[in-house]
Coordinates of C-alpha atoms and ligand atoms in Angstrom, one line a residue:
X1 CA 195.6 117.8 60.4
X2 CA 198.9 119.9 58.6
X3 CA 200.2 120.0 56.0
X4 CA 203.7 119.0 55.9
X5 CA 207.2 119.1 53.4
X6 CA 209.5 115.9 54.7
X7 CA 212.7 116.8 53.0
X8 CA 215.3 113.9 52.2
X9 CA 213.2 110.6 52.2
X10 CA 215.9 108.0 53.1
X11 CA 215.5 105.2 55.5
X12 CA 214.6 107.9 58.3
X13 CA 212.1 110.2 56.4
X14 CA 210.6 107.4 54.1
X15 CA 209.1 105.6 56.8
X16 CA 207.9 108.9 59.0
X17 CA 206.5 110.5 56.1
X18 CA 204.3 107.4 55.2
X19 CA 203.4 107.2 59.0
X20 CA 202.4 111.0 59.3
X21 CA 200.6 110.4 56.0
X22 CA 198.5 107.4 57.5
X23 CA 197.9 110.1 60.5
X24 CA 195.8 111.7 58.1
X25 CA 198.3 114.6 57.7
X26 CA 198.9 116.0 53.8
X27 CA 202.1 115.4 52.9
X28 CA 204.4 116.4 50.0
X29 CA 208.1 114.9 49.9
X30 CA 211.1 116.0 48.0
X31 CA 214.3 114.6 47.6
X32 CA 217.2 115.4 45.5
X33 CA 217.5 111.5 44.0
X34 CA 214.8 111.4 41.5
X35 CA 215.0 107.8 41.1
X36 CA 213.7 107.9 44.6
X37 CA 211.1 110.2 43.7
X38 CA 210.5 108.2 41.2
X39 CA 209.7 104.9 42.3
X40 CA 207.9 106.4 45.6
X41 CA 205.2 107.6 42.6
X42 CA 205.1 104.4 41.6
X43 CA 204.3 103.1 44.8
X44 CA 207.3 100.8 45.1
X45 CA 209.8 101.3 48.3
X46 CA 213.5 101.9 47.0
X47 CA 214.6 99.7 49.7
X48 CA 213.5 97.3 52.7
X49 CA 211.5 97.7 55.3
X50 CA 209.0 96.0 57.0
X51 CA 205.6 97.0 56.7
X52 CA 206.0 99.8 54.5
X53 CA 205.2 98.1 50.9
X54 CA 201.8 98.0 51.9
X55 CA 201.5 101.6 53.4
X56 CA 203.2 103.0 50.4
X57 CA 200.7 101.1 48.0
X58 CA 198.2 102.6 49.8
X59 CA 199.6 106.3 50.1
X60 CA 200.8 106.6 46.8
X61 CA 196.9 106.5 45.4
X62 CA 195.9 109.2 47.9
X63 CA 196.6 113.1 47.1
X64 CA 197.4 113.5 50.2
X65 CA 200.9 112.0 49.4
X66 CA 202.9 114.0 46.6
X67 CA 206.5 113.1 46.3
X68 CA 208.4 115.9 44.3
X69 CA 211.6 116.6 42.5
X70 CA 213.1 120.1 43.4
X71 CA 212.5 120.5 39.6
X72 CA 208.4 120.4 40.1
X73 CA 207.0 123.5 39.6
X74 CA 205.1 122.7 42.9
X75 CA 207.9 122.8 44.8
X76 CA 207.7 126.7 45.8
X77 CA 204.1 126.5 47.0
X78 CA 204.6 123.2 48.9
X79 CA 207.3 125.0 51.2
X80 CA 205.1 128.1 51.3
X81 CA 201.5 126.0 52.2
X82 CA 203.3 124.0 54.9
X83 CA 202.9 123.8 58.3
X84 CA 205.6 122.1 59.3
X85 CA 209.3 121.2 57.2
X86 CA 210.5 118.3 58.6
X87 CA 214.1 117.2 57.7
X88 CA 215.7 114.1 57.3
X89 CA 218.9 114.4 55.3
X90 CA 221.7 112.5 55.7
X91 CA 224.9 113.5 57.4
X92 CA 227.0 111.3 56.6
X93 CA 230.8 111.3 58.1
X94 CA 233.9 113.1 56.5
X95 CA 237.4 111.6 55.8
X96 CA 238.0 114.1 59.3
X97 CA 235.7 111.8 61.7
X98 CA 233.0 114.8 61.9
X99 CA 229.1 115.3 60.3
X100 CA 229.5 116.7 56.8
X101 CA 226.5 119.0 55.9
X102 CA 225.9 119.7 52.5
X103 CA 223.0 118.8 52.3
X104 CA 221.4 120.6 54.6
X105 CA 223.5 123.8 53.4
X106 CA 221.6 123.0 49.9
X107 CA 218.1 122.4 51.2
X108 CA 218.4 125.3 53.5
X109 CA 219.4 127.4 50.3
X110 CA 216.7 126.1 48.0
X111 CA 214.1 126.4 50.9
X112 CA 214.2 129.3 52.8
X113 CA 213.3 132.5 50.5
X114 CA 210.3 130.4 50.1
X115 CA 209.1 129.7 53.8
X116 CA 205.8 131.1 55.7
X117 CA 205.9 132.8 58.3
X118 CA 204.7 130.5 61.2
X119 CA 206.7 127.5 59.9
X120 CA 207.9 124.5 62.6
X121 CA 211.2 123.0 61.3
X122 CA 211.4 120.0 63.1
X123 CA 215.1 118.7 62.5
X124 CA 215.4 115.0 62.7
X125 CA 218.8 113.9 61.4
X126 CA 222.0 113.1 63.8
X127 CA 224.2 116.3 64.4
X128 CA 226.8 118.1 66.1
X129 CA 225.7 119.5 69.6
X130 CA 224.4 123.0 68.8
X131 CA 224.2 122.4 64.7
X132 CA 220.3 123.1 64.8
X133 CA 220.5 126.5 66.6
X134 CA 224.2 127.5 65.0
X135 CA 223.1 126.5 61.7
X136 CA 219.6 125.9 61.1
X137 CA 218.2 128.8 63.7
X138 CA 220.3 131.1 62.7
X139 CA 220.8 131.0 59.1
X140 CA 216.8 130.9 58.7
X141 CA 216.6 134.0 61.1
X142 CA 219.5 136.0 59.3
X143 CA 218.2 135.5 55.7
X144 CA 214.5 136.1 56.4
X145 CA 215.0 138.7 59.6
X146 CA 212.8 136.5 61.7
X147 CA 212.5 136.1 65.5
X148 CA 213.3 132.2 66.3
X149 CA 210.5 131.1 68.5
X150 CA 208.1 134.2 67.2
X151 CA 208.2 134.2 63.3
X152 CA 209.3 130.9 62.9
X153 CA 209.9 127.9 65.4
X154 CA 212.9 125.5 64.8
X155 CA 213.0 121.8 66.9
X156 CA 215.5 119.1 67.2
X157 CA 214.0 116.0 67.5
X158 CA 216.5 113.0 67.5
X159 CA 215.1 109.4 65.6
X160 CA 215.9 106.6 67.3
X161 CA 214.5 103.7 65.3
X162 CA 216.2 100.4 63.8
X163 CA 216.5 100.1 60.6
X164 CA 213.9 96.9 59.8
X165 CA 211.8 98.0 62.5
X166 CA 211.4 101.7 61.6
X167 CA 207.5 101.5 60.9
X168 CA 206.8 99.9 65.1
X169 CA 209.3 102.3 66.1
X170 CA 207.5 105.4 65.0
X171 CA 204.7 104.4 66.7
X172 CA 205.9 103.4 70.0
X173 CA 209.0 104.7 70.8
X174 CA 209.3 107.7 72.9
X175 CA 209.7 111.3 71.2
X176 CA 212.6 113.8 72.5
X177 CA 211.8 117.1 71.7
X178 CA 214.3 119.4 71.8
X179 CA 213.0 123.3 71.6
X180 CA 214.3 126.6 73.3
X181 CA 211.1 128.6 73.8
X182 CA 207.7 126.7 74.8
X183 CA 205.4 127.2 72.0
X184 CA 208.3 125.3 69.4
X185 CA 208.4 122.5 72.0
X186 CA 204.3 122.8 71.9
X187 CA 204.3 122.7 68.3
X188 CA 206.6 119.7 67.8
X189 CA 205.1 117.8 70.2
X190 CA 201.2 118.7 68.8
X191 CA 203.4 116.9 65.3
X192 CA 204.5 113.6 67.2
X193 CA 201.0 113.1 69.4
X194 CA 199.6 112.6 65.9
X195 CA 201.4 109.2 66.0
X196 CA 200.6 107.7 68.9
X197 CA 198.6 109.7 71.0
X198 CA 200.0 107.2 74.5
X199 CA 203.6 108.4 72.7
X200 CA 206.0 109.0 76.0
X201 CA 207.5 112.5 75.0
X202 CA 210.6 114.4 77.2
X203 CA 210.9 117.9 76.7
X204 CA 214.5 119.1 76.6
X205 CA 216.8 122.2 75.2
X206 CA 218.4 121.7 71.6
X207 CA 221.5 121.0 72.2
X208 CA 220.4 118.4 75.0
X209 CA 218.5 116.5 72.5
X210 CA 221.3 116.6 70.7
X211 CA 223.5 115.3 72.8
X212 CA 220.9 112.5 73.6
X213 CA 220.9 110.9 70.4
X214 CA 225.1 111.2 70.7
X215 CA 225.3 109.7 74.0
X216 CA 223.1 106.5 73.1
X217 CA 224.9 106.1 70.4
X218 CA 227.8 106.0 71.7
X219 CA 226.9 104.1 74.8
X220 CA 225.5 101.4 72.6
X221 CA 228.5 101.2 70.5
X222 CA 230.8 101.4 73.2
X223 CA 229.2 98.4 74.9
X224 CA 229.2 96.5 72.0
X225 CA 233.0 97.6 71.6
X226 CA 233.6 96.2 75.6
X227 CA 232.0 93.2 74.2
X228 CA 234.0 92.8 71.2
X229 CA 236.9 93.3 73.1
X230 CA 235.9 90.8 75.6
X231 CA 235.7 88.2 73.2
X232 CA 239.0 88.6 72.0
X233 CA 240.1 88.4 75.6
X234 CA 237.8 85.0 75.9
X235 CA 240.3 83.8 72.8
X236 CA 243.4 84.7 74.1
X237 CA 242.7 83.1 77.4
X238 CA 241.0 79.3 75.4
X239 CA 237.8 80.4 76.8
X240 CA 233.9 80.3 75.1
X241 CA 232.8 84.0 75.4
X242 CA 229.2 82.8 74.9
X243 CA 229.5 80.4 78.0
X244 CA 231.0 83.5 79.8
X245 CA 228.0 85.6 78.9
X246 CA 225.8 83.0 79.9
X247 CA 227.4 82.5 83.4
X248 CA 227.9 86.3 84.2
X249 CA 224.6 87.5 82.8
X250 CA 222.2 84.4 83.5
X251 CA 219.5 85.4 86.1
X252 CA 221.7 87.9 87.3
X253 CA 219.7 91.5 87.5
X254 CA 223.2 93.8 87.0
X255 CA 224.4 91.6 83.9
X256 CA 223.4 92.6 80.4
X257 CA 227.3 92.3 78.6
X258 CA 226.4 91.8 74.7
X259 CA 226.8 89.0 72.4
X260 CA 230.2 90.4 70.0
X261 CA 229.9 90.7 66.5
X262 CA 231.3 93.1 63.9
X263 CA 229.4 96.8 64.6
X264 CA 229.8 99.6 63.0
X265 CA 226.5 101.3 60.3
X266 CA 225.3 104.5 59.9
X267 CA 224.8 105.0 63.3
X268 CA 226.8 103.7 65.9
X269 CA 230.0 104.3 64.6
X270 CA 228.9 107.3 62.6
X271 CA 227.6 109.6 65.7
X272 CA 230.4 108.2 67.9
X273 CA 232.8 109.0 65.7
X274 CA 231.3 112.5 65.7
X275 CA 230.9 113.0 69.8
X276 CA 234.8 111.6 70.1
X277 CA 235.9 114.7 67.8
X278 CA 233.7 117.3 68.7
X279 CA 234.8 117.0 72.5
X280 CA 238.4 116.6 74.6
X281 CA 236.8 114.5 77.1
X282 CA 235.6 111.8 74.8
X283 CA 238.3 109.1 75.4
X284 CA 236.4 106.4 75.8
X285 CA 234.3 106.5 72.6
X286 CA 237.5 107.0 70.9
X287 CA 238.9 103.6 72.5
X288 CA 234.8 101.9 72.0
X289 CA 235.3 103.0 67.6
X290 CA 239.3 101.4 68.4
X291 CA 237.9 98.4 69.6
X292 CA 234.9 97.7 67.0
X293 CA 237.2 98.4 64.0
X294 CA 239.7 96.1 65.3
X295 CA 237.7 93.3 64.4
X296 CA 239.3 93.7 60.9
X297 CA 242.5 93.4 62.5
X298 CA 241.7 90.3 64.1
X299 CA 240.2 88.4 61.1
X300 CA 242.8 89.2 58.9
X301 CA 245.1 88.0 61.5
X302 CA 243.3 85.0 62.5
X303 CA 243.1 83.7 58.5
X304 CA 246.8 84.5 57.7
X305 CA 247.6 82.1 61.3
X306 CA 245.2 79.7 59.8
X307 CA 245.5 79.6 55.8
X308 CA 249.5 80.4 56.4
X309 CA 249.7 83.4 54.3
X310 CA 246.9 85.3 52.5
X311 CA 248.7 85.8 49.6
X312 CA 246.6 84.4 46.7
X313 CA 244.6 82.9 48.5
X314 CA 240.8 83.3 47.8
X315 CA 238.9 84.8 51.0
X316 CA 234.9 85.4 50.6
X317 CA 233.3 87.5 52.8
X318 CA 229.4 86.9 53.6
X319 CA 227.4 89.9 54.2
X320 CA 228.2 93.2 53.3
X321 CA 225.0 95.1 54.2
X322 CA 225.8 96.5 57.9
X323 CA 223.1 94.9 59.8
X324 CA 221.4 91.3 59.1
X325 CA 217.9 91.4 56.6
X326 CA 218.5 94.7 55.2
X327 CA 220.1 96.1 51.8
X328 CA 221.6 98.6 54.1
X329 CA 225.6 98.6 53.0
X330 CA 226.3 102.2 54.7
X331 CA 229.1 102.4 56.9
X332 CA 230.0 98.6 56.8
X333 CA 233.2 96.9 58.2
X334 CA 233.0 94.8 55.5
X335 CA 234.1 96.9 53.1
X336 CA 237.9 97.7 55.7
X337 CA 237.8 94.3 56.1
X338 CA 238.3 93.1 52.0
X339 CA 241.0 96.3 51.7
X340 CA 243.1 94.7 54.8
X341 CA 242.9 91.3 52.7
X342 CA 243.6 92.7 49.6
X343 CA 246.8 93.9 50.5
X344 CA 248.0 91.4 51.6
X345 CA 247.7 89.6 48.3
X346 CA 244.0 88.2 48.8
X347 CA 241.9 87.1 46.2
X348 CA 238.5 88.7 47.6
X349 CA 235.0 87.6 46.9
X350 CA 232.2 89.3 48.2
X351 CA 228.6 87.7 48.5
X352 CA 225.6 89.0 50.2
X353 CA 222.6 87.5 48.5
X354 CA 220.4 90.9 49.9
X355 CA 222.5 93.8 47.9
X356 CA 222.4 94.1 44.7
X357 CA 225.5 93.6 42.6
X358 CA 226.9 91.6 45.3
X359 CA 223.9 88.7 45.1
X360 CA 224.9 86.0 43.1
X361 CA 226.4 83.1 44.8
X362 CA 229.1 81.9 41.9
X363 CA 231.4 84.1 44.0
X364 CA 231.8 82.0 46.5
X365 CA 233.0 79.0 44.4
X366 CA 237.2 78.0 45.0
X367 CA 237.0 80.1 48.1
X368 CA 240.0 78.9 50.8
X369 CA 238.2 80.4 53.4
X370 CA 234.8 82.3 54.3
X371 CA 234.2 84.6 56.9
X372 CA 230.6 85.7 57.9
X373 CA 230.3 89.4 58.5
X374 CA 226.9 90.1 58.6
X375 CA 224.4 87.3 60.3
X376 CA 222.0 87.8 57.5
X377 CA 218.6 84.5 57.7
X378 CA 219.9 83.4 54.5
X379 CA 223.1 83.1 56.0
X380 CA 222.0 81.6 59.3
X381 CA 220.3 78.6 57.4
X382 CA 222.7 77.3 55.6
X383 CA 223.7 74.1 56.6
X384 CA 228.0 72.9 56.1
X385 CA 226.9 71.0 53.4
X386 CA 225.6 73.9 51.4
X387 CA 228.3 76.1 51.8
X388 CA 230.8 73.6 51.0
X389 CA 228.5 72.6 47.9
X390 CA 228.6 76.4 47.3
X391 CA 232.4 76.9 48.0
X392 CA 232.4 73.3 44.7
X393 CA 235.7 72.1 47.3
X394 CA 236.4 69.3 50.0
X395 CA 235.4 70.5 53.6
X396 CA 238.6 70.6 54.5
X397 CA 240.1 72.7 51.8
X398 CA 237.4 75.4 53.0
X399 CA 238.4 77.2 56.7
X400 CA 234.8 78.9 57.7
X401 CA 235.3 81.9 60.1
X402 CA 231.9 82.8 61.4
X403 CA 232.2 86.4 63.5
X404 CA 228.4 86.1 64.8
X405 CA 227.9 82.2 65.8
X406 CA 225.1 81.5 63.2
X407 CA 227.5 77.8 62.3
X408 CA 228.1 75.4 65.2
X409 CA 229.9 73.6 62.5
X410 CA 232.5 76.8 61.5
X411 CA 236.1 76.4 62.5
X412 CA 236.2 79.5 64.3
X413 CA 233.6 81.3 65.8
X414 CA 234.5 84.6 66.9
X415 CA 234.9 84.4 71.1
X416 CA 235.2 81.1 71.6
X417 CA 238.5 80.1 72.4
X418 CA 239.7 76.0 71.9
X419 CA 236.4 73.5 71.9
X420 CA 238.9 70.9 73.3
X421 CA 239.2 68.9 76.4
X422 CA 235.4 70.0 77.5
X423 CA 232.8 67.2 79.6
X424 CA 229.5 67.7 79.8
X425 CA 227.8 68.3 83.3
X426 CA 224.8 69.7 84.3
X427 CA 223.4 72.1 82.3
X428 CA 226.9 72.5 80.1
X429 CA 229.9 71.5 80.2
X430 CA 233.7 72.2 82.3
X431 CA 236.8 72.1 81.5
X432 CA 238.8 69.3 82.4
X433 CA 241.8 70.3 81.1
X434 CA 243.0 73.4 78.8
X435 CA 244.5 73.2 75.5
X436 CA 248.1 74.1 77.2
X437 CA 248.3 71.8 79.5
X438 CA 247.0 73.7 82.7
X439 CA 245.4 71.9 85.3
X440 CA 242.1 71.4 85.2
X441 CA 240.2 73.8 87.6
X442 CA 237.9 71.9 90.2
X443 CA 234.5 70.8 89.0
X444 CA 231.6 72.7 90.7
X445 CA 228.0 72.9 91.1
X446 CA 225.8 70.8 89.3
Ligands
NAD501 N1 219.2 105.0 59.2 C1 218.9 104.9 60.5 O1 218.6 103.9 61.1 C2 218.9 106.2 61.3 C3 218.4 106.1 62.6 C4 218.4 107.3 63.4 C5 219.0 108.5 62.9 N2 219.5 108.5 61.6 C6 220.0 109.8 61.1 O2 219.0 110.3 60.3 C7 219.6 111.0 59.2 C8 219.1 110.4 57.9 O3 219.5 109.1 57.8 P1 219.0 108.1 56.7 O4 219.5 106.8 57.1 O5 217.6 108.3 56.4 O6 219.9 108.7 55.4 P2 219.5 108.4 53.9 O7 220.8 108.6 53.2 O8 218.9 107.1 53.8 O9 218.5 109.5 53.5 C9 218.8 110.8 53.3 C10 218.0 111.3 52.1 O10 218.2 112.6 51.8 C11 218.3 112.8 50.4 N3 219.0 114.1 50.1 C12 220.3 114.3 50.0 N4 220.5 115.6 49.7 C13 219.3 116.2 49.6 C14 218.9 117.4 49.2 N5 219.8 118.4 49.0 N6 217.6 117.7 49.1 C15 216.7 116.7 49.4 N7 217.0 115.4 49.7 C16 218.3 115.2 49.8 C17 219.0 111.6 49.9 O11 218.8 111.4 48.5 C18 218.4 110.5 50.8 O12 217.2 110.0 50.2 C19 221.1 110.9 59.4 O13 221.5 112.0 60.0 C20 221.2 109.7 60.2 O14 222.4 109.7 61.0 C21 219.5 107.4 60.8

């Protein structure tokens, strides 16, 4: 087993460092928010996850685990005894569309006089194509006059997991190890065998893992943006997107089109954001990031057509965490979404019972109109009754605009197009006539 220094213990390092530590490996973490630090001591997790309450219980009783500030006097020794440095900063976007790296430039700067020869970096965060080699690699190489590959060994290795799920995903999913000389790529992979020893693992250049993590990102948000899109089509033409999904995808072994829904987080829009202006021939992730932020457009639009103006009007958005069941509030759409409505004279409410600051359901009380953002259980079980006993008004006074169909009961759900002039048949239902007075298309099948 190694001894290791995970560096930035967010929602990425948190969970691998607890994971490498129930490996058996000796692991010392440090990062810059000493609340963080903090609470890891006290062996509570500064924010959700599933399954790691109990591991971090556990490791935080074990010396095996030592979460540092950059202030411990330890700190120079822990990056001088370890075997591996693995990284996990953030990079978050800038106003520009592109990675911002500070914090790497600081870690690098407070780390590297202090390095052994020998070291494996094993970069794990979302970059730029070539950022590990042009940055990392080279600055390590110019300050300490070391060989890459000989003195020192420096790996991109992409994370992949979803937020919620991140302690399974460690575990299981398979490991891309991006390394430009054979013993780094031998060296990272001896790391990510210790957690899961049947763990699938592709062996690829740097900037080809980089670019991996890129392109599923962006192929992900850019389906998700085709199906956004597609339910605004579905609208426009008074169709149900969900009964299109179901008819194009059912049984069908090419189909796969996703459910819509508001998109956007820390990752999707973040790294497509990223590949779209860190290439000329990235056109269609610039129209997928169009087509997901348009959402904000669209809701804004649809509650002006329905509430007749928005000014004064008091609009309470449900969710503001970026994906359902977490605290998560990075990167949200939520967040565009109030500033459209706001200037436009809104009164904005915002209520997500999971974030703190934002949990307490008063909020939602005289609200003309709610509009679900995130599909959050909580959420999803509320009944009409509820909400309206939560909204203290008449059902009718209340328009409900639910972008994810968690409500049968909303007056809009995002997709489906007018609910009017259906018969049931079969297994669902046709059209006998639509809203404008076309003819009804001829019944078929059973
Ligand atoms: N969150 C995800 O689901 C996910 C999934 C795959 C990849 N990623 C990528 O992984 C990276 C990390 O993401 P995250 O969600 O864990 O971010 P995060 O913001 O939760 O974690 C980053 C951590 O680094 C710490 N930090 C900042 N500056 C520091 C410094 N100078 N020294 C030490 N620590 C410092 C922060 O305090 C924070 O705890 C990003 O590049 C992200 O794009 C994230």
């Amino acid at each position: 087993m190694a001894s290791l220094l995970c560096v930035g213990v967010g929602h990425v390092g948190l969970p691998l460092s607890l994971k490498l530590w129930q490996a058996g490996h000796d692991v010392a973490l440090v990062d810059i928010d000493i609340s963080k630090i903090e609470s890891l001591r006290q062996g509570v997790m500064p924010f959700l996850e599933d399954g790691s309450d109990e591991l971090l219980a556990l490791a935080a009783g074990s010396e095996r685990f030592r979460p540092l500030t950059y202030g411990d006097e330890r700190f120079p020794d822990q990056v001088a005894q370890a075997e591996y440095v693995v990284m996990t900063l953030g990079t978050p976007l800038g106003t520009d569309y592109t990675f911002r790296y500070d914090q790497y430039f600081d870690v690098l700067e407070r780390m590297v006089p202090h390095l052994s020869e020998g070291v494996t970096l094993i970069v794990r965060s979302t970059v730029a194509p070539h950022f590990t080699h042009n940055v990392v690699t080279s600055r390590i190489a110019a300050q300490r006059d070391w060989v890459p590959g000989v003195d020192f060994h420096v790996s991109f290795c992409p994370e992949r997991l979803v937020q919620g799920e991140a302690m399974r995903g460690i575990e299981e999913l398979p490991e891309i190890i991006g390394a430009d000389d054979r013993e780094t790529a031998r060296k990272a992979e001896r790391l990510f065998r210790s957690l899961g020893a049947e763990k699938r693992i592709h062996h690829v250049s740097t900037v080809e893992a980089e670019l991996a993590k890129l392109f599923l990102n962006t192929f992900r948000y850019t389906l998700f943006g085709l199906a956004n899109e597609f339910a605004i089509i579905a609208e426009q033409h008074d169709a149900d997107i969900f009964r299109v999904l179901e008819a194009a995808n059912g049984g069908y072994p090419r189909g796969g089109i996703p459910r819509p829904g508001p998109s956007r987080g820390p990752c999707l829009g973040k790294d497509t954001a990223t590949l779209a202006f860190s290439s000329s021939a990235s056109m269609i992730a610039h129209a997928a990031i169009k087509t997901n932020e348009n959402i904000v457009l669209h809701v804004a639009h649809e509650l002006r057509a329905a509430l007749g103006s928005l000014a004064r009007r008091k609009v309470t958005v449900f969710g503001l965490a970026f994906k359902a069941d977490t605290d998560d509030v990075r990167d949200n759409l939520t967040l565009p979404l109030v500033n459209v409505l706001d200037r436009e004279g809104a009164v904005t409410g915002l209520y997500d019972p999971l974030v703190a600051g934002h949990d307490n359901s008063e909020v939602v009380r005289g609200s003309d109109a709610v509009v679900v953002m995130t599909p959050h259980s909580a959420f999803r079980s509320l009944g009409e009754n509820d909400l309206v006993g939560l909204c203290g008004r008449d059902r009718r006074e209340v328009y409900v605009f639910d972008l994810w169909n968690i409500w049968p009961w909303a007056d809009r759900i995002f997709g489906r197009g007018s609910e009017e002039e259906h018969e049931d048949i079969g297994n669902g239902r046709v059209r006998l006539a639509d809203a404008r007075g076309h003819a009804a298309p001829a019944r078929t099948g059973s």
